[in-house]
mmCIF file of C-alpha atoms in Angstrom:
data_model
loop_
_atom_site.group_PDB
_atom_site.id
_atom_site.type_symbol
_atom_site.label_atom_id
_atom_site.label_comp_id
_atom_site.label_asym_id
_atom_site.label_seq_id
_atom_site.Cartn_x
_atom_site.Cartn_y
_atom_site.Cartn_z
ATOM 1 C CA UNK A 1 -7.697 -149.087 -142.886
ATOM 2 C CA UNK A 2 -6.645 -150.707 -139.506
ATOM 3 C CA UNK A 3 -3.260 -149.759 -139.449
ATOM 4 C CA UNK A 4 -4.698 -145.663 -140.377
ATOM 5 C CA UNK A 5 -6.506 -145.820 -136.790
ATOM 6 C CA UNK A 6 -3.612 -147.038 -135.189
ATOM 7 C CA UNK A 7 -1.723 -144.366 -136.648
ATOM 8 C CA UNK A 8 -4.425 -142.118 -135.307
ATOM 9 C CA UNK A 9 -4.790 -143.703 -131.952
ATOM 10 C CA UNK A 10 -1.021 -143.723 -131.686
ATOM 11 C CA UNK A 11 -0.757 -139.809 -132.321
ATOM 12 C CA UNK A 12 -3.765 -139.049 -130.019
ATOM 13 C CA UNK A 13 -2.027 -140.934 -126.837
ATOM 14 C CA UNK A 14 0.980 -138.837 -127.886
ATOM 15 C CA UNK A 15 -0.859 -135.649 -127.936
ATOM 16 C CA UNK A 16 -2.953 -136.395 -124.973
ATOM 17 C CA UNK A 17 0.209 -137.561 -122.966
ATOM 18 C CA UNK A 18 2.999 -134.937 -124.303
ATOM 19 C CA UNK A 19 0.379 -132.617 -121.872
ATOM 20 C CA UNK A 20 0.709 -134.748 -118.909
ATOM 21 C CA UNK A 21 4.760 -133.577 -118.420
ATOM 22 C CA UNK A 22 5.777 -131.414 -115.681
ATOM 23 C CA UNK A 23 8.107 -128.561 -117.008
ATOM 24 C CA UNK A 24 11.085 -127.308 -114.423
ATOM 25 C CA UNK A 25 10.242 -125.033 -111.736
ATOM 26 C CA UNK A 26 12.980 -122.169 -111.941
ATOM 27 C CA UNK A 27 11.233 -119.152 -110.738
ATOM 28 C CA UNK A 28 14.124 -118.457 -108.146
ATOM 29 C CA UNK A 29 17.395 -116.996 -108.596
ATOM 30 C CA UNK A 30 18.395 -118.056 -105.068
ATOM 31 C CA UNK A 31 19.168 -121.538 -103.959
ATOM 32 C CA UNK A 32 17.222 -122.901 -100.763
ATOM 33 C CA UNK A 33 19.225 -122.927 -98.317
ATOM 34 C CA UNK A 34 20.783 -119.136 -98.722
ATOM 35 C CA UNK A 35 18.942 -116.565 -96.210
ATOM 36 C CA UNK A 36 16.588 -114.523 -98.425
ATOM 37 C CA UNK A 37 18.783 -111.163 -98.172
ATOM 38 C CA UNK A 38 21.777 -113.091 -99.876
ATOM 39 C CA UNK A 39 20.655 -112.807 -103.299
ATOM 40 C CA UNK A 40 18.486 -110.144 -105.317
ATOM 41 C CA UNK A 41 16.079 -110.057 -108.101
ATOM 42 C CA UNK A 42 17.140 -106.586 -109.742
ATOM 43 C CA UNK A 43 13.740 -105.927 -110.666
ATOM 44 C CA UNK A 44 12.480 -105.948 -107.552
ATOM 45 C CA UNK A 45 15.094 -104.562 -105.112
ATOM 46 C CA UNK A 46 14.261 -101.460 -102.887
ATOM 47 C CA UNK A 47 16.909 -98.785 -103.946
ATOM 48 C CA UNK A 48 18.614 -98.539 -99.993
ATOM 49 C CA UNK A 49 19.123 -102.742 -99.882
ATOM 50 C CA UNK A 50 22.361 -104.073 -100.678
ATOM 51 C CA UNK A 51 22.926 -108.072 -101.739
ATOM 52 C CA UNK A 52 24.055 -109.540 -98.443
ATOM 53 C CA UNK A 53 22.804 -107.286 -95.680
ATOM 54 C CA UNK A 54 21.041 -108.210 -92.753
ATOM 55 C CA UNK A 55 20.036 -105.282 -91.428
ATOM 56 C CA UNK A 56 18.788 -103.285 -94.197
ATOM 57 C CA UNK A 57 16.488 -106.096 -95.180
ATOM 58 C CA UNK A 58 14.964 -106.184 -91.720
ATOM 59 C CA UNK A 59 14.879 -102.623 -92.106
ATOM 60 C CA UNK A 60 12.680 -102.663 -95.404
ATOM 61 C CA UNK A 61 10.636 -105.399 -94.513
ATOM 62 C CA UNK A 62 9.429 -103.458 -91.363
ATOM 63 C CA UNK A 63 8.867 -100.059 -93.063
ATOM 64 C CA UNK A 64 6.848 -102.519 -95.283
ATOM 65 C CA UNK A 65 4.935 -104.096 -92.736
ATOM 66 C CA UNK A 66 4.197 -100.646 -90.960
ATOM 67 C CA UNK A 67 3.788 -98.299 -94.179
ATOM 68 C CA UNK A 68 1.937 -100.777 -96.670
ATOM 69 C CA UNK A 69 0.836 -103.407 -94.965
ATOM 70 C CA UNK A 70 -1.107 -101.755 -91.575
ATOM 71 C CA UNK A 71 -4.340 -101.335 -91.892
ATOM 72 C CA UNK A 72 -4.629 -98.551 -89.063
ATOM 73 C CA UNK A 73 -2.021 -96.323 -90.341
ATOM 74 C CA UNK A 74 -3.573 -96.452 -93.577
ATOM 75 C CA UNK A 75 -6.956 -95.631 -92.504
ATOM 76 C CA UNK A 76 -8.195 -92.059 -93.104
ATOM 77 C CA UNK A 77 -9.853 -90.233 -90.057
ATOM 78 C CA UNK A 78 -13.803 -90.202 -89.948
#
């Protein structure tokens, strides 16, 4: 009968520990020390972006900023 709750004990610690592991964090196709417009996520490109340049990222990131992301040029007239 002892050696039953070990087993049980032994299984529940395994159980209750298995939980406890941290799984890899891979979200990111680009490696940390590239500059953001080196590498792209195909899902989520803009269609006038290429892979690698500069200014067309700067370029869509401040149509962004102006077009999606300010609140005054969003706002409708009263």
């Amino acid at each position: 009968m002892r050696a039953a709750w070990m087993s049980v004990a032994a299984v529940a610690a395994a159980v209750t520990l298995s939980a406890c592991t941290e799984k890899p964090q891979t979200s990111s196709q680009r490696k940390s020390d590239q500059a953001p417009y080196a590498t792209s996520n195909g899902a989520y490109t803009a269609g006038t972006w290429k892979e690698g340049d500069s200014k067309a990222w700067e370029r869509q990131l401040s149509t962004r900023a102006q077009n999606g992301q300010n609140e005054y040029s969003r706002a409708s007239a009263p």
